Amino acid sequence: MPFELSIIGFKDILDILLVAFLLYKSYKVMKSSGSINIFIGILVFIIIWVIVSQVIQMRLLGSIFDKLVSVGVIALIVLFQDEIRQFLLTLGSRYSTNRLFRFLKNRNMAETGKNDIMPIVMACISMSKGRVGALIVLERDVPLESISRTGDIIDANINQRLIENIFFKNSPLHDGAMIISGKRIKAAGCILPVSHNMNIPKELGLRHRAALGISQETDSMTIIVSEETGGISIAYKGEFHLKLTAEELERMLTNGNE
């Protein structure tokens, strides 16, 4: 049989790029949630299935693998329901649209954002010195309405003293998380989803796990002030940025709001 050289067209290249993009995004989501080993196992299973069914064409073993794949889809939905929920939330929010048209925003909005950031930074520095624990979630493009409803609605201007008073040890709201949406303190005493990532260092407590959990499910940026060490950290996109200085905190918050 003569060797035939197939011509790779634009559609084929686009198909390969889209598959590579989906695999990369899946890898990032699995890595942030601590399920990377499961992701690798699924890839190995798919490769074996393709080799058995398409390359070697073993009918009996191939049919068994086909049945496992058809049932496995339901199992994957149950197993990765949190990751799928995160993907759909990001896809259904206004996040993608904002990314496309962000360059059209007025630069005055960025300057206003920087002015709102400073009271947060100063409050975190003050609480760090006093070893006052705090958990502050900055809403970005994915709405946090369901999280806000778990606490008490405040709807107040961003103010350093108000932030410190809410997280004061004798305050009834100090154990929960504060939600900041736009230029307003939206709610306090809120309950965040806790991350079950096994790779979180043991010295990090429940506040850090809650901060990582909300960063895995949404695009929010969460500030953590440790009650034990006074250290300031940020959880963003499923990753920790630990032991931040005041300058690093301000820079991350500024860059995250641009």
PDB file of C-alpha atoms in Angstrom:
ATOM      1  CA  MET A   1       0.000   0.000   0.000  1.00  0.00           C
ATOM      2  CA  PRO A   2       1.619   3.280  -1.053  1.00  0.00           C
ATOM      3  CA  PHE A   3       2.387   5.826   1.676  1.00  0.00           C
ATOM      4  CA  GLU A   4      -0.005   8.731   1.588  1.00  0.00           C
ATOM      5  CA  LEU A   5       1.007  12.094   2.974  1.00  0.00           C
ATOM      6  CA  SER A   6      -1.994  13.916   4.359  1.00  0.00           C
ATOM      7  CA  ILE A   7      -1.987  17.697   4.237  1.00  0.00           C
ATOM      8  CA  ILE A   8      -2.509  19.398   7.564  1.00  0.00           C
ATOM      9  CA  GLY A   9      -4.857  22.334   7.114  1.00  0.00           C
ATOM     10  CA  PHE A  10      -5.760  25.313   9.271  1.00  0.00           C
ATOM     11  CA  LYS A  11      -8.694  23.440  10.817  1.00  0.00           C
ATOM     12  CA  ASP A  12      -6.405  20.610  11.936  1.00  0.00           C
ATOM     13  CA  ILE A  13      -3.943  23.042  13.529  1.00  0.00           C
ATOM     14  CA  LEU A  14      -6.808  24.838  15.285  1.00  0.00           C
ATOM     15  CA  ASP A  15      -8.147  21.500  16.508  1.00  0.00           C
ATOM     16  CA  ILE A  16      -4.756  20.557  18.011  1.00  0.00           C
ATOM     17  CA  LEU A  17      -4.358  23.973  19.647  1.00  0.00           C
ATOM     18  CA  LEU A  18      -7.838  23.811  21.207  1.00  0.00           C
ATOM     19  CA  VAL A  19      -7.199  20.331  22.612  1.00  0.00           C
ATOM     20  CA  ALA A  20      -3.831  21.487  24.001  1.00  0.00           C
ATOM     21  CA  PHE A  21      -5.520  24.539  25.558  1.00  0.00           C
ATOM     22  CA  LEU A  22      -8.223  22.412  27.214  1.00  0.00           C
ATOM     23  CA  LEU A  23      -5.611  19.994  28.560  1.00  0.00           C
ATOM     24  CA  TYR A  24      -3.562  22.885  29.943  1.00  0.00           C
ATOM     25  CA  LYS A  25      -6.590  24.451  31.653  1.00  0.00           C
ATOM     26  CA  SER A  26      -7.600  21.078  33.076  1.00  0.00           C
ATOM     27  CA  TYR A  27      -4.065  20.590  34.365  1.00  0.00           C
ATOM     28  CA  LYS A  28      -4.103  24.007  36.077  1.00  0.00           C
ATOM     29  CA  VAL A  29      -7.471  23.340  37.745  1.00  0.00           C
ATOM     30  CA  MET A  30      -6.393  19.874  38.925  1.00  0.00           C
ATOM     31  CA  LYS A  31      -3.057  21.157  40.194  1.00  0.00           C
ATOM     32  CA  SER A  32      -4.669  23.946  42.225  1.00  0.00           C
ATOM     33  CA  SER A  33      -7.154  21.518  43.793  1.00  0.00           C
ATOM     34  CA  GLY A  34      -4.550  18.864  44.605  1.00  0.00           C
ATOM     35  CA  SER A  35      -6.007  16.339  42.114  1.00  0.00           C
ATOM     36  CA  ILE A  36      -3.058  16.278  39.726  1.00  0.00           C
ATOM     37  CA  ASN A  37      -2.363  12.552  40.270  1.00  0.00           C
ATOM     38  CA  ILE A  38      -5.946  11.717  39.303  1.00  0.00           C
ATOM     39  CA  PHE A  39      -5.579  13.895  36.180  1.00  0.00           C
ATOM     40  CA  ILE A  40      -2.402  12.034  35.163  1.00  0.00           C
ATOM     41  CA  GLY A  41      -4.127   8.691  35.797  1.00  0.00           C
ATOM     42  CA  ILE A  42      -7.024   9.705  33.528  1.00  0.00           C
ATOM     43  CA  LEU A  43      -4.592  10.744  30.769  1.00  0.00           C
ATOM     44  CA  VAL A  44      -2.769   7.392  31.019  1.00  0.00           C
ATOM     45  CA  PHE A  45      -6.095   5.536  30.824  1.00  0.00           C
ATOM     46  CA  ILE A  46      -7.167   7.536  27.733  1.00  0.00           C
ATOM     47  CA  ILE A  47      -3.842   6.861  26.001  1.00  0.00           C
ATOM     48  CA  ILE A  48      -4.132   3.108  26.684  1.00  0.00           C
ATOM     49  CA  TRP A  49      -7.762   3.161  25.477  1.00  0.00           C
ATOM     50  CA  VAL A  50      -6.798   4.879  22.201  1.00  0.00           C
ATOM     51  CA  ILE A  51      -3.911   2.456  21.606  1.00  0.00           C
ATOM     52  CA  VAL A  52      -6.049  -0.624  22.307  1.00  0.00           C
ATOM     53  CA  SER A  53      -9.128   0.553  20.374  1.00  0.00           C
ATOM     54  CA  GLN A  54      -7.645   2.511  17.447  1.00  0.00           C
ATOM     55  CA  VAL A  55      -4.037   1.433  16.947  1.00  0.00           C
ATOM     56  CA  ILE A  56      -3.904  -2.266  17.879  1.00  0.00           C
ATOM     57  CA  GLN A  57      -7.672  -2.701  17.334  1.00  0.00           C
ATOM     58  CA  MET A  58      -8.221  -5.390  19.970  1.00  0.00           C
ATOM     59  CA  ARG A  59     -11.958  -5.928  19.777  1.00  0.00           C
ATOM     60  CA  LEU A  60     -12.688  -7.613  23.115  1.00  0.00           C
ATOM     61  CA  LEU A  61     -10.421  -5.442  25.240  1.00  0.00           C
ATOM     62  CA  GLY A  62     -11.442  -2.382  23.219  1.00  0.00           C
ATOM     63  CA  SER A  63     -15.154  -3.021  23.883  1.00  0.00           C
ATOM     64  CA  ILE A  64     -14.442  -3.368  27.618  1.00  0.00           C
ATOM     65  CA  PHE A  65     -12.586  -0.053  27.607  1.00  0.00           C
ATOM     66  CA  ASP A  66     -15.465   1.561  25.665  1.00  0.00           C
ATOM     67  CA  LYS A  67     -17.934   0.469  28.361  1.00  0.00           C
ATOM     68  CA  LEU A  68     -15.643   1.778  31.103  1.00  0.00           C
ATOM     69  CA  VAL A  69     -15.350   5.145  29.341  1.00  0.00           C
ATOM     70  CA  SER A  70     -19.136   5.493  28.937  1.00  0.00           C
ATOM     71  CA  VAL A  71     -19.673   4.779  32.646  1.00  0.00           C
ATOM     72  CA  GLY A  72     -16.553   6.744  33.626  1.00  0.00           C
ATOM     73  CA  VAL A  73     -18.018  10.016  32.357  1.00  0.00           C
ATOM     74  CA  ILE A  74     -20.673   9.916  35.090  1.00  0.00           C
ATOM     75  CA  ALA A  75     -18.048   8.962  37.671  1.00  0.00           C
ATOM     76  CA  LEU A  76     -15.864  11.897  36.622  1.00  0.00           C
ATOM     77  CA  ILE A  77     -18.768  14.328  36.987  1.00  0.00           C
ATOM     78  CA  VAL A  78     -19.342  13.117  40.559  1.00  0.00           C
ATOM     79  CA  LEU A  79     -15.616  13.019  41.360  1.00  0.00           C
ATOM     80  CA  PHE A  80     -14.795  16.468  39.975  1.00  0.00           C
ATOM     81  CA  GLN A  81     -18.040  18.299  40.696  1.00  0.00           C
ATOM     82  CA  ASP A  82     -16.214  21.153  42.478  1.00  0.00           C
ATOM     83  CA  GLU A  83     -13.748  21.643  39.610  1.00  0.00           C
ATOM     84  CA  ILE A  84     -16.553  21.528  37.018  1.00  0.00           C
ATOM     85  CA  ARG A  85     -18.541  24.049  39.078  1.00  0.00           C
ATOM     86  CA  GLN A  86     -15.523  26.370  39.173  1.00  0.00           C
ATOM     87  CA  PHE A  87     -15.093  26.132  35.395  1.00  0.00           C
ATOM     88  CA  LEU A  88     -18.765  26.836  34.702  1.00  0.00           C
ATOM     89  CA  LEU A  89     -18.804  29.768  37.137  1.00  0.00           C
ATOM     90  CA  THR A  90     -15.833  31.319  35.377  1.00  0.00           C
ATOM     91  CA  LEU A  91     -17.329  30.627  31.952  1.00  0.00           C
ATOM     92  CA  GLY A  92     -20.763  31.977  32.848  1.00  0.00           C
ATOM     93  CA  SER A  93     -19.588  35.099  34.614  1.00  0.00           C
ATOM     94  CA  ARG A  94     -18.675  38.362  32.944  1.00  0.00           C
ATOM     95  CA  TYR A  95     -14.995  37.459  33.399  1.00  0.00           C
ATOM     96  CA  SER A  96     -14.257  36.629  29.753  1.00  0.00           C
ATOM     97  CA  THR A  97     -16.025  39.711  28.455  1.00  0.00           C
ATOM     98  CA  ASN A  98     -14.172  41.957  30.878  1.00  0.00           C
ATOM     99  CA  ARG A  99     -10.872  40.500  29.756  1.00  0.00           C
ATOM    100  CA  LEU A 100     -11.712  41.365  26.141  1.00  0.00           C
ATOM    101  CA  PHE A 101     -12.772  44.936  26.797  1.00  0.00           C
ATOM    102  CA  ARG A 102     -10.663  45.852  29.829  1.00  0.00           C
ATOM    103  CA  PHE A 103      -8.398  48.061  27.690  1.00  0.00           C
ATOM    104  CA  LEU A 104     -11.401  50.335  27.058  1.00  0.00           C
ATOM    105  CA  LYS A 105     -11.821  51.187  30.757  1.00  0.00           C
ATOM    106  CA  ASN A 106     -11.190  54.699  31.959  1.00  0.00           C
ATOM    107  CA  ARG A 107      -7.834  55.028  33.740  1.00  0.00           C
ATOM    108  CA  ASN A 108      -9.541  57.083  36.457  1.00  0.00           C
ATOM    109  CA  MET A 109     -11.202  53.889  37.657  1.00  0.00           C
ATOM    110  CA  ALA A 110      -7.763  52.381  38.303  1.00  0.00           C
ATOM    111  CA  GLU A 111      -6.730  55.449  40.315  1.00  0.00           C
ATOM    112  CA  THR A 112      -9.888  55.247  42.383  1.00  0.00           C
ATOM    113  CA  GLY A 113      -9.139  51.586  43.029  1.00  0.00           C
ATOM    114  CA  LYS A 114      -5.692  52.449  44.381  1.00  0.00           C
ATOM    115  CA  ASN A 115      -7.249  54.930  46.803  1.00  0.00           C
ATOM    116  CA  ASP A 116      -9.585  52.219  48.080  1.00  0.00           C
ATOM    117  CA  ILE A 117      -6.719  49.773  48.492  1.00  0.00           C
ATOM    118  CA  MET A 118      -4.711  51.874  50.938  1.00  0.00           C
ATOM    119  CA  PRO A 119      -7.216  51.606  53.871  1.00  0.00           C
ATOM    120  CA  ILE A 120      -7.148  47.806  53.413  1.00  0.00           C
ATOM    121  CA  VAL A 121      -3.340  47.744  53.397  1.00  0.00           C
ATOM    122  CA  MET A 122      -3.088  49.992  56.473  1.00  0.00           C
ATOM    123  CA  ALA A 123      -5.664  47.909  58.354  1.00  0.00           C
ATOM    124  CA  CYS A 124      -3.792  44.694  57.550  1.00  0.00           C
ATOM    125  CA  ILE A 125      -0.492  46.192  58.746  1.00  0.00           C
ATOM    126  CA  SER A 126      -2.104  47.348  61.996  1.00  0.00           C
ATOM    127  CA  MET A 127      -3.755  43.954  62.602  1.00  0.00           C
ATOM    128  CA  SER A 128      -0.489  42.196  61.788  1.00  0.00           C
ATOM    129  CA  LYS A 129       1.346  44.148  64.485  1.00  0.00           C
ATOM    130  CA  GLY A 130      -1.395  43.352  67.020  1.00  0.00           C
ATOM    131  CA  ARG A 131      -1.612  39.660  66.013  1.00  0.00           C
ATOM    132  CA  VAL A 132      -5.276  40.054  65.088  1.00  0.00           C
ATOM    133  CA  GLY A 133      -6.511  37.391  62.690  1.00  0.00           C
ATOM    134  CA  ALA A 134      -8.341  38.546  59.568  1.00  0.00           C
ATOM    135  CA  LEU A 135      -9.776  37.160  56.342  1.00  0.00           C
ATOM    136  CA  ILE A 136     -10.653  39.694  53.625  1.00  0.00           C
ATOM    137  CA  VAL A 137     -12.033  38.589  50.251  1.00  0.00           C
ATOM    138  CA  LEU A 138     -11.856  41.038  47.339  1.00  0.00           C
ATOM    139  CA  GLU A 139     -14.527  40.230  44.787  1.00  0.00           C
ATOM    140  CA  ARG A 140     -13.409  40.516  41.179  1.00  0.00           C
ATOM    141  CA  ASP A 141     -15.405  39.263  38.184  1.00  0.00           C
ATOM    142  CA  VAL A 142     -17.107  36.182  39.654  1.00  0.00           C
ATOM    143  CA  PRO A 143     -19.985  37.362  41.929  1.00  0.00           C
ATOM    144  CA  LEU A 144     -19.869  36.338  45.602  1.00  0.00           C
ATOM    145  CA  GLU A 145     -23.570  36.766  46.379  1.00  0.00           C
ATOM    146  CA  SER A 146     -23.960  33.260  47.817  1.00  0.00           C
ATOM    147  CA  ILE A 147     -20.921  33.756  50.076  1.00  0.00           C
ATOM    148  CA  SER A 148     -22.142  37.177  51.253  1.00  0.00           C
ATOM    149  CA  ARG A 149     -25.496  35.717  52.309  1.00  0.00           C
ATOM    150  CA  THR A 150     -23.738  33.418  54.812  1.00  0.00           C
ATOM    151  CA  GLY A 151     -22.734  36.471  56.896  1.00  0.00           C
ATOM    152  CA  ASP A 152     -24.151  39.862  57.859  1.00  0.00           C
ATOM    153  CA  ILE A 153     -24.680  42.472  55.158  1.00  0.00           C
ATOM    154  CA  ILE A 154     -22.858  45.720  56.014  1.00  0.00           C
ATOM    155  CA  ASP A 155     -22.715  47.786  52.786  1.00  0.00           C
ATOM    156  CA  ALA A 156     -20.309  50.443  54.064  1.00  0.00           C
ATOM    157  CA  ASN A 157     -17.457  52.489  52.649  1.00  0.00           C
ATOM    158  CA  ILE A 158     -13.999  50.943  52.848  1.00  0.00           C
ATOM    159  CA  ASN A 159     -12.543  52.327  56.063  1.00  0.00           C
ATOM    160  CA  GLN A 160      -9.449  51.290  58.019  1.00  0.00           C
ATOM    161  CA  ARG A 161     -11.029  51.651  61.461  1.00  0.00           C
ATOM    162  CA  LEU A 162     -14.149  49.764  60.431  1.00  0.00           C
ATOM    163  CA  ILE A 163     -12.064  46.851  59.129  1.00  0.00           C
ATOM    164  CA  GLU A 164     -10.040  46.723  62.349  1.00  0.00           C
ATOM    165  CA  ASN A 165     -13.158  46.909  64.526  1.00  0.00           C
ATOM    166  CA  ILE A 166     -14.837  44.054  62.652  1.00  0.00           C
ATOM    167  CA  PHE A 167     -11.834  41.776  63.183  1.00  0.00           C
ATOM    168  CA  PHE A 168     -11.238  42.866  66.786  1.00  0.00           C
ATOM    169  CA  LYS A 169     -11.067  39.747  68.979  1.00  0.00           C
ATOM    170  CA  ASN A 170     -14.220  40.619  70.947  1.00  0.00           C
ATOM    171  CA  SER A 171     -16.251  41.420  67.824  1.00  0.00           C
ATOM    172  CA  PRO A 172     -19.003  38.903  66.993  1.00  0.00           C
ATOM    173  CA  LEU A 173     -17.934  38.971  63.323  1.00  0.00           C
ATOM    174  CA  HIS A 174     -14.186  38.477  63.763  1.00  0.00           C
ATOM    175  CA  ASP A 175     -14.190  34.722  63.060  1.00  0.00           C
ATOM    176  CA  GLY A 176     -15.711  34.980  59.583  1.00  0.00           C
ATOM    177  CA  ALA A 177     -14.565  36.506  56.313  1.00  0.00           C
ATOM    178  CA  MET A 178     -15.158  40.036  55.074  1.00  0.00           C
ATOM    179  CA  ILE A 179     -16.372  40.480  51.489  1.00  0.00           C
ATOM    180  CA  ILE A 180     -15.327  43.659  49.649  1.00  0.00           C
ATOM    181  CA  SER A 181     -17.122  44.305  46.380  1.00  0.00           C
ATOM    182  CA  GLY A 182     -16.061  47.289  44.288  1.00  0.00           C
ATOM    183  CA  LYS A 183     -15.667  50.266  46.619  1.00  0.00           C
ATOM    184  CA  ARG A 184     -17.864  48.858  49.415  1.00  0.00           C
ATOM    185  CA  ILE A 185     -17.523  46.475  52.350  1.00  0.00           C
ATOM    186  CA  LYS A 186     -20.389  44.227  51.382  1.00  0.00           C
ATOM    187  CA  ALA A 187     -20.582  41.720  54.244  1.00  0.00           C
ATOM    188  CA  ALA A 188     -18.706  40.298  57.236  1.00  0.00           C
ATOM    189  CA  GLY A 189     -18.769  37.091  59.263  1.00  0.00           C
ATOM    190  CA  CYS A 190     -19.075  35.080  56.041  1.00  0.00           C
ATOM    191  CA  ILE A 191     -18.350  31.359  55.702  1.00  0.00           C
ATOM    192  CA  LEU A 192     -15.898  30.313  52.974  1.00  0.00           C
ATOM    193  CA  PRO A 193     -15.480  26.878  51.372  1.00  0.00           C
ATOM    194  CA  VAL A 194     -12.465  25.088  52.838  1.00  0.00           C
ATOM    195  CA  SER A 195      -9.837  23.661  50.499  1.00  0.00           C
ATOM    196  CA  HIS A 196      -9.058  19.957  50.815  1.00  0.00           C
ATOM    197  CA  ASN A 197      -5.694  20.277  49.100  1.00  0.00           C
ATOM    198  CA  MET A 198      -3.311  17.892  50.891  1.00  0.00           C
ATOM    199  CA  ASN A 199      -0.272  19.936  49.838  1.00  0.00           C
ATOM    200  CA  ILE A 200      -1.091  22.875  52.124  1.00  0.00           C
ATOM    201  CA  PRO A 201       1.716  23.274  54.699  1.00  0.00           C
ATOM    202  CA  LYS A 202       0.693  21.999  58.133  1.00  0.00           C
ATOM    203  CA  GLU A 203       1.640  25.246  59.843  1.00  0.00           C
ATOM    204  CA  LEU A 204      -1.135  27.060  57.960  1.00  0.00           C
ATOM    205  CA  GLY A 205      -4.466  27.085  59.771  1.00  0.00           C
ATOM    206  CA  LEU A 206      -8.154  27.119  58.907  1.00  0.00           C
ATOM    207  CA  ARG A 207      -8.100  30.728  57.689  1.00  0.00           C
ATOM    208  CA  HIS A 208      -5.527  29.821  55.045  1.00  0.00           C
ATOM    209  CA  ARG A 209      -7.499  26.743  53.979  1.00  0.00           C
ATOM    210  CA  ALA A 210     -10.662  28.835  53.633  1.00  0.00           C
ATOM    211  CA  ALA A 211      -8.799  31.494  51.654  1.00  0.00           C
ATOM    212  CA  LEU A 212      -7.385  28.865  49.292  1.00  0.00           C
ATOM    213  CA  GLY A 213     -10.817  27.285  48.947  1.00  0.00           C
ATOM    214  CA  ILE A 214     -12.498  30.475  47.723  1.00  0.00           C
ATOM    215  CA  SER A 215      -9.548  31.193  45.404  1.00  0.00           C
ATOM    216  CA  GLN A 216     -10.032  27.767  43.796  1.00  0.00           C
ATOM    217  CA  GLU A 217     -13.745  28.302  43.199  1.00  0.00           C
ATOM    218  CA  THR A 218     -13.666  31.967  42.092  1.00  0.00           C
ATOM    219  CA  ASP A 219     -11.237  34.568  40.739  1.00  0.00           C
ATOM    220  CA  SER A 220     -11.319  36.515  44.023  1.00  0.00           C
ATOM    221  CA  MET A 221      -8.193  37.651  45.865  1.00  0.00           C
ATOM    222  CA  THR A 222      -8.164  36.877  49.585  1.00  0.00           C
ATOM    223  CA  ILE A 223      -5.948  38.491  52.239  1.00  0.00           C
ATOM    224  CA  ILE A 224      -5.076  36.464  55.334  1.00  0.00           C
ATOM    225  CA  VAL A 225      -3.619  37.952  58.526  1.00  0.00           C
ATOM    226  CA  SER A 226      -2.352  35.194  60.804  1.00  0.00           C
ATOM    227  CA  GLU A 227      -3.400  35.395  64.435  1.00  0.00           C
ATOM    228  CA  GLU A 228      -0.451  33.205  65.504  1.00  0.00           C
ATOM    229  CA  THR A 229       2.422  34.858  63.599  1.00  0.00           C
ATOM    230  CA  GLY A 230       0.982  38.157  62.372  1.00  0.00           C
ATOM    231  CA  GLY A 231       2.088  37.241  58.862  1.00  0.00           C
ATOM    232  CA  ILE A 232       0.199  38.678  55.885  1.00  0.00           C
ATOM    233  CA  SER A 233      -0.579  36.363  52.967  1.00  0.00           C
ATOM    234  CA  ILE A 234      -2.714  36.310  49.830  1.00  0.00           C
ATOM    235  CA  ALA A 235      -4.537  33.399  48.218  1.00  0.00           C
ATOM    236  CA  TYR A 236      -5.137  33.939  44.508  1.00  0.00           C
ATOM    237  CA  LYS A 237      -5.883  31.515  41.677  1.00  0.00           C
ATOM    238  CA  GLY A 238      -5.362  28.516  43.914  1.00  0.00           C
ATOM    239  CA  GLU A 239      -1.916  29.591  45.107  1.00  0.00           C
ATOM    240  CA  PHE A 240      -0.490  31.175  48.259  1.00  0.00           C
ATOM    241  CA  HIS A 241       1.717  34.263  48.414  1.00  0.00           C
ATOM    242  CA  LEU A 242       3.095  34.084  51.946  1.00  0.00           C
ATOM    243  CA  LYS A 243       4.860  36.512  54.284  1.00  0.00           C
ATOM    244  CA  LEU A 244       4.148  39.654  52.287  1.00  0.00           C
ATOM    245  CA  THR A 245       5.549  43.045  53.179  1.00  0.00           C
ATOM    246  CA  ALA A 246       3.354  46.152  53.083  1.00  0.00           C
ATOM    247  CA  GLU A 247       4.808  47.102  49.690  1.00  0.00           C
ATOM    248  CA  GLU A 248       4.234  43.625  48.246  1.00  0.00           C
ATOM    249  CA  LEU A 249       0.666  43.585  49.557  1.00  0.00           C
ATOM    250  CA  GLU A 250      -0.105  46.968  48.020  1.00  0.00           C
ATOM    251  CA  ARG A 251       1.469  45.958  44.710  1.00  0.00           C
ATOM    252  CA  MET A 252      -0.496  42.691  44.483  1.00  0.00           C
ATOM    253  CA  LEU A 253      -3.796  44.365  45.325  1.00  0.00           C
ATOM    254  CA  THR A 254      -3.133  47.167  42.829  1.00  0.00           C
ATOM    255  CA  ASN A 255      -2.158  44.807  40.026  1.00  0.00           C
ATOM    256  CA  GLY A 256      -5.100  42.538  40.795  1.00  0.00           C
ATOM    257  CA  ASN A 257      -7.597  45.399  40.375  1.00  0.00           C
ATOM    258  CA  GLU A 258      -6.227  46.691  37.083  1.00  0.00           C
TER     259      GLU A 258
END
